[in-house]
Short mmCIF file of C-alpha atoms in Angstrom, two decimals:
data_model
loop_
_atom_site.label_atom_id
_atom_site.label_comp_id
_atom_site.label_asym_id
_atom_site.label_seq_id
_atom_site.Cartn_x
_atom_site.Cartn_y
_atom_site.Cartn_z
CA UNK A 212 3.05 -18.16 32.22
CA UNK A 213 0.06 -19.51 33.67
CA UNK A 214 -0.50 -22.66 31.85
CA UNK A 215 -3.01 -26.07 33.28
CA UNK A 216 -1.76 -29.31 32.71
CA UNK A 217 -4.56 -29.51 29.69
CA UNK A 218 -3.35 -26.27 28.37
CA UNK A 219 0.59 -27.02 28.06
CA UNK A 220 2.47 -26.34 25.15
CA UNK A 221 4.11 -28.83 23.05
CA UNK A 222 5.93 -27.53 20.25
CA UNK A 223 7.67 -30.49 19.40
CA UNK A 224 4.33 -31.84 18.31
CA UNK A 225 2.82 -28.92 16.62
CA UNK A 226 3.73 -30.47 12.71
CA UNK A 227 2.06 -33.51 14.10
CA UNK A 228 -1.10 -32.34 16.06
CA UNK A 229 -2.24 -29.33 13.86
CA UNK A 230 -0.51 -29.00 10.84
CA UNK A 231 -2.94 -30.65 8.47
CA UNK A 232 -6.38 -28.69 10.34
CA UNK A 233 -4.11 -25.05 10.44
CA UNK A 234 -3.25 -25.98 5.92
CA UNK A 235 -7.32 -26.78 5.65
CA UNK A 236 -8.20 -23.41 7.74
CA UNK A 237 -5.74 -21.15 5.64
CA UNK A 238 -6.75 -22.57 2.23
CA UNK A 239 -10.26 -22.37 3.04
CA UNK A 240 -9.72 -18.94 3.64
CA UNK A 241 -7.14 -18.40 0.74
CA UNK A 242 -7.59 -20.54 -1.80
CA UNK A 243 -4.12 -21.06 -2.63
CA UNK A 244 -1.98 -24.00 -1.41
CA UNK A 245 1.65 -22.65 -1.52
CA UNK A 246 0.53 -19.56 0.45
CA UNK A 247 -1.42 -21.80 2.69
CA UNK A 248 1.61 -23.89 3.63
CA UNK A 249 3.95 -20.42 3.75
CA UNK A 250 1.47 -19.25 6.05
CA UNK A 251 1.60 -22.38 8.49
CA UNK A 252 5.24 -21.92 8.79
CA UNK A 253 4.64 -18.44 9.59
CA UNK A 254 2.68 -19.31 12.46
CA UNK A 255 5.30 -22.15 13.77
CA UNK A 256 7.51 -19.32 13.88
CA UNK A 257 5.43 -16.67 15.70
CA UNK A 258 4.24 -18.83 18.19
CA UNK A 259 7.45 -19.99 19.24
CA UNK A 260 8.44 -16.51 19.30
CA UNK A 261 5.66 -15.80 21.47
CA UNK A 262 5.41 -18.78 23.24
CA UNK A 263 5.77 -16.63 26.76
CA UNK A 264 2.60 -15.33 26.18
CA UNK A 265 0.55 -18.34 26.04
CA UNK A 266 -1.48 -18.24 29.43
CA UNK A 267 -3.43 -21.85 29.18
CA UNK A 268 -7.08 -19.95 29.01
CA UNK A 269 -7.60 -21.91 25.18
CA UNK A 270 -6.00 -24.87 23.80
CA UNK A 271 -3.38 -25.35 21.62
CA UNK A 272 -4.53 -25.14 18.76
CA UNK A 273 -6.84 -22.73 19.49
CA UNK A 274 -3.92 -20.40 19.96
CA UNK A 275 -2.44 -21.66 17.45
CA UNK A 276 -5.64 -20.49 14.79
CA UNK A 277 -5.79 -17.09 16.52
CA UNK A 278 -2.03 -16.39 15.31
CA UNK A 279 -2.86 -17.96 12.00
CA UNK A 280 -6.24 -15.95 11.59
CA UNK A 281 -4.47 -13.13 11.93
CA UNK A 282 -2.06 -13.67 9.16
CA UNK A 283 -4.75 -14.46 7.15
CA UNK A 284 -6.11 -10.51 7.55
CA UNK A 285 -2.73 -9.12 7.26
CA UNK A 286 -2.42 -10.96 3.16
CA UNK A 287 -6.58 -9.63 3.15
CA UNK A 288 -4.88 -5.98 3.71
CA UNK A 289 -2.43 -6.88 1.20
CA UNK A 290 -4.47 -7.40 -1.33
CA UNK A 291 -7.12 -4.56 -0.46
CA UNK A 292 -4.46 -1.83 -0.65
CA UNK A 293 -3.00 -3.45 -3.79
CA UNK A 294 -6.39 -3.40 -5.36
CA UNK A 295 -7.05 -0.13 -4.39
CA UNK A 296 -3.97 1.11 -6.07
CA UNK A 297 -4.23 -0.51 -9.56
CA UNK A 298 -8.22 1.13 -9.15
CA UNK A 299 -6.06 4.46 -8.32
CA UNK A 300 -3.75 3.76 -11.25
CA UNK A 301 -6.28 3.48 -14.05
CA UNK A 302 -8.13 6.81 -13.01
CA UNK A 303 -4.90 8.20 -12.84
CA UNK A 304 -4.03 6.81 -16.73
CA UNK A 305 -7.55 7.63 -18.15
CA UNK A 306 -7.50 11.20 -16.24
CA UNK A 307 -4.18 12.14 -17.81
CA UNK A 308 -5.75 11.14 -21.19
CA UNK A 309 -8.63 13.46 -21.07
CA UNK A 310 -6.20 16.49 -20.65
CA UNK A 311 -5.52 16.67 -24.80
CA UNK A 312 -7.22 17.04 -27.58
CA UNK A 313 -6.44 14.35 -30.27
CA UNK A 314 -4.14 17.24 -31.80
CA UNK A 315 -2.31 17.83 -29.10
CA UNK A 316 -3.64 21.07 -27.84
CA UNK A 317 -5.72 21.26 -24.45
CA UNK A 318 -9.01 20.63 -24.04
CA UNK A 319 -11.40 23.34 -22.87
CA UNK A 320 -12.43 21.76 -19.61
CA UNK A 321 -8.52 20.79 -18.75
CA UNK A 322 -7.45 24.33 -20.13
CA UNK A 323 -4.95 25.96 -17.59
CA UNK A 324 -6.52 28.85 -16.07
CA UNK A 325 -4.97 31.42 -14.56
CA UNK A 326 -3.54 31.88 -10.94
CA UNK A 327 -3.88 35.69 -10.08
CA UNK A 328 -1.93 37.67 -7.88
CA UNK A 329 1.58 36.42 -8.85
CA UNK A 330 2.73 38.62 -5.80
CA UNK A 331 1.69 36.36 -2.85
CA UNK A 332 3.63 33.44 -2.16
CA UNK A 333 1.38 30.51 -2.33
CA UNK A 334 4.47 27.84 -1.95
CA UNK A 335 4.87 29.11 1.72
CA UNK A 336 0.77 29.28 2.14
CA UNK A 337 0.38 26.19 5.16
CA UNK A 338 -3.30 26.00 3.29
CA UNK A 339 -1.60 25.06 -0.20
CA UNK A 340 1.00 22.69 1.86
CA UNK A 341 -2.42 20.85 3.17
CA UNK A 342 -3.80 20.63 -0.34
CA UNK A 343 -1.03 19.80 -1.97
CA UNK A 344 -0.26 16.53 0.14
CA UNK A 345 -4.13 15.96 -0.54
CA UNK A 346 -3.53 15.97 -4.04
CA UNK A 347 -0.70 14.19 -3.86
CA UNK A 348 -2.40 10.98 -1.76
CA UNK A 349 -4.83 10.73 -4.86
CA UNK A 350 -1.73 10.24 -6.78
CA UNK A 351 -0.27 6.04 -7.57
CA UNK A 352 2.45 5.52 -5.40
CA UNK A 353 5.21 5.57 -7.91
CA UNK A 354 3.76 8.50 -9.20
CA UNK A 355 3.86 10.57 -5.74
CA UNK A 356 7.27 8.93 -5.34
CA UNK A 357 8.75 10.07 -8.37
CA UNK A 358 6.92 13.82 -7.17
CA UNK A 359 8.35 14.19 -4.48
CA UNK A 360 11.90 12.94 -5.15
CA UNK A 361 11.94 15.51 -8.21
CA UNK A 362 10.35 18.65 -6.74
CA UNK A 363 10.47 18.48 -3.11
CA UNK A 364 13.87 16.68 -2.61
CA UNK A 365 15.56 18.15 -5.72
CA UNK A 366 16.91 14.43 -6.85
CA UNK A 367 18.12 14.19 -10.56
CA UNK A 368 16.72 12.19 -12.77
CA UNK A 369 19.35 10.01 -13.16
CA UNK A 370 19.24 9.36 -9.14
CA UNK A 371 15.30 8.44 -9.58
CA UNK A 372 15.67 6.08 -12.29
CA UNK A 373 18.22 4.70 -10.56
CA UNK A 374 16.73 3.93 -7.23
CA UNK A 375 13.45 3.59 -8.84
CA UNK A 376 14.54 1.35 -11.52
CA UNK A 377 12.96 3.34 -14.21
CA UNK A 378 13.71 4.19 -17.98
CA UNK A 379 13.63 7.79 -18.94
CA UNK A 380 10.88 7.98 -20.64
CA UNK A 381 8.86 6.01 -17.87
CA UNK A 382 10.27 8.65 -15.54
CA UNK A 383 9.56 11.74 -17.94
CA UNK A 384 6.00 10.21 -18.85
CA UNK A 385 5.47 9.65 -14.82
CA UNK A 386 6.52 13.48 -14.12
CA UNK A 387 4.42 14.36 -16.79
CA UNK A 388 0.76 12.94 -15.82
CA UNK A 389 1.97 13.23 -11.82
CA UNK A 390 2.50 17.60 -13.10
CA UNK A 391 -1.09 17.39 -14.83
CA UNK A 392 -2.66 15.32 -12.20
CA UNK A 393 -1.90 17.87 -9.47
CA UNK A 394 -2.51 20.70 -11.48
CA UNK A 395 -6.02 19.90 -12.33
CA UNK A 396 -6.36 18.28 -8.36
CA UNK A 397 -4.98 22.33 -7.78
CA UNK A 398 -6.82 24.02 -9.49
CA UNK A 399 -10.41 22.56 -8.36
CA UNK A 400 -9.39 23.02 -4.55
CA UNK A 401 -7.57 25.72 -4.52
CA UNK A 402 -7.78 27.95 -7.05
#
């Protein structure tokens, strides 16, 4: 550790020293207190963790806000991908919807349509593997989850309610718009 007399750690006096500037950076940034002050612990923590790697080129607290400002863009990546699944989510709910005619019966443009030759095996194809996992990233989380525990890992029902803590009908309903999802996902790239 290469560390100048001006550049030396104290730890001890970290609550003292920086505490209040590292809250005002975090909640400037956050806009929520109680995460703000979470996040300052987080930091005590890391840095002492990585307090071998301080070299002495910045100052304390310096160092201290480039650990912090970091945290701060791991809760922004958070939020992003949570965002971007409840966006996921409701075009998965209002796609499912669009599948059925108010009596039940399919609409024209959801219609299944037929597959063709029933004599090559398109399970084992390596190009319908590659679409398939496409189609399944467009899927919600849960939904692919619930998927692939059903269909490619042959779980019961039971076993993915269970670890999924779902009801059955959540789980049927889930199996259901994940099956008509992937069909119509299917049948625009690769049939």
């Amino acid at each position: 550790m290469v560390t100048t007399e001006h550049n030396k750690l104290e730890p001890v006096k970290w609550v003292d020293n920086h505490a209040d500037y590292l809250y005002k950076y975090a909640l400037s940034r956050l806009g929520n207190s109680e995460i703000s002050r979470d996040l300052v612990q987080d930091v005590y923590l890391a840095a002492l963790e990585k307090v071998d790697s301080f070299e002495g080129r910045s100052t304390e607290r310096t160092w201290l806000t480039s650990i912090l400002r970091y945290k701060i863009i791991d809760i922004y990546r958070k939020k992003a991908a949570l965002r971007t699944e409840a966006v996921r989510a409701q075009k998965f709910e209002a796609a499912a919807e669009d599948f059925f005619e108010s009596n039940g019966h399919w609409s024209d443009k959801h219609e299944p349509m037929p597959i063709g030759d029933e004599t090559f095996d398109v399970i084992q194809s390596k190009e319908f593997e590659k679409i398939l996992g496409q189609c399944m990233k467009k899927l919600p989380a849960l939904c692919s989850s619930v998927f692939t525990m059903k269909y490619l890992d042959d779980d019961s029902a039971v076993t993915i309610c269970k670890e999924l803590n779902l009801s059955q009908s959540n789980y049927w309903t889930i199996v259901h718009r994940a099956k008509l999802n992937l069909r119509a996902c299917l049948q625009k790239n690769w049939i």
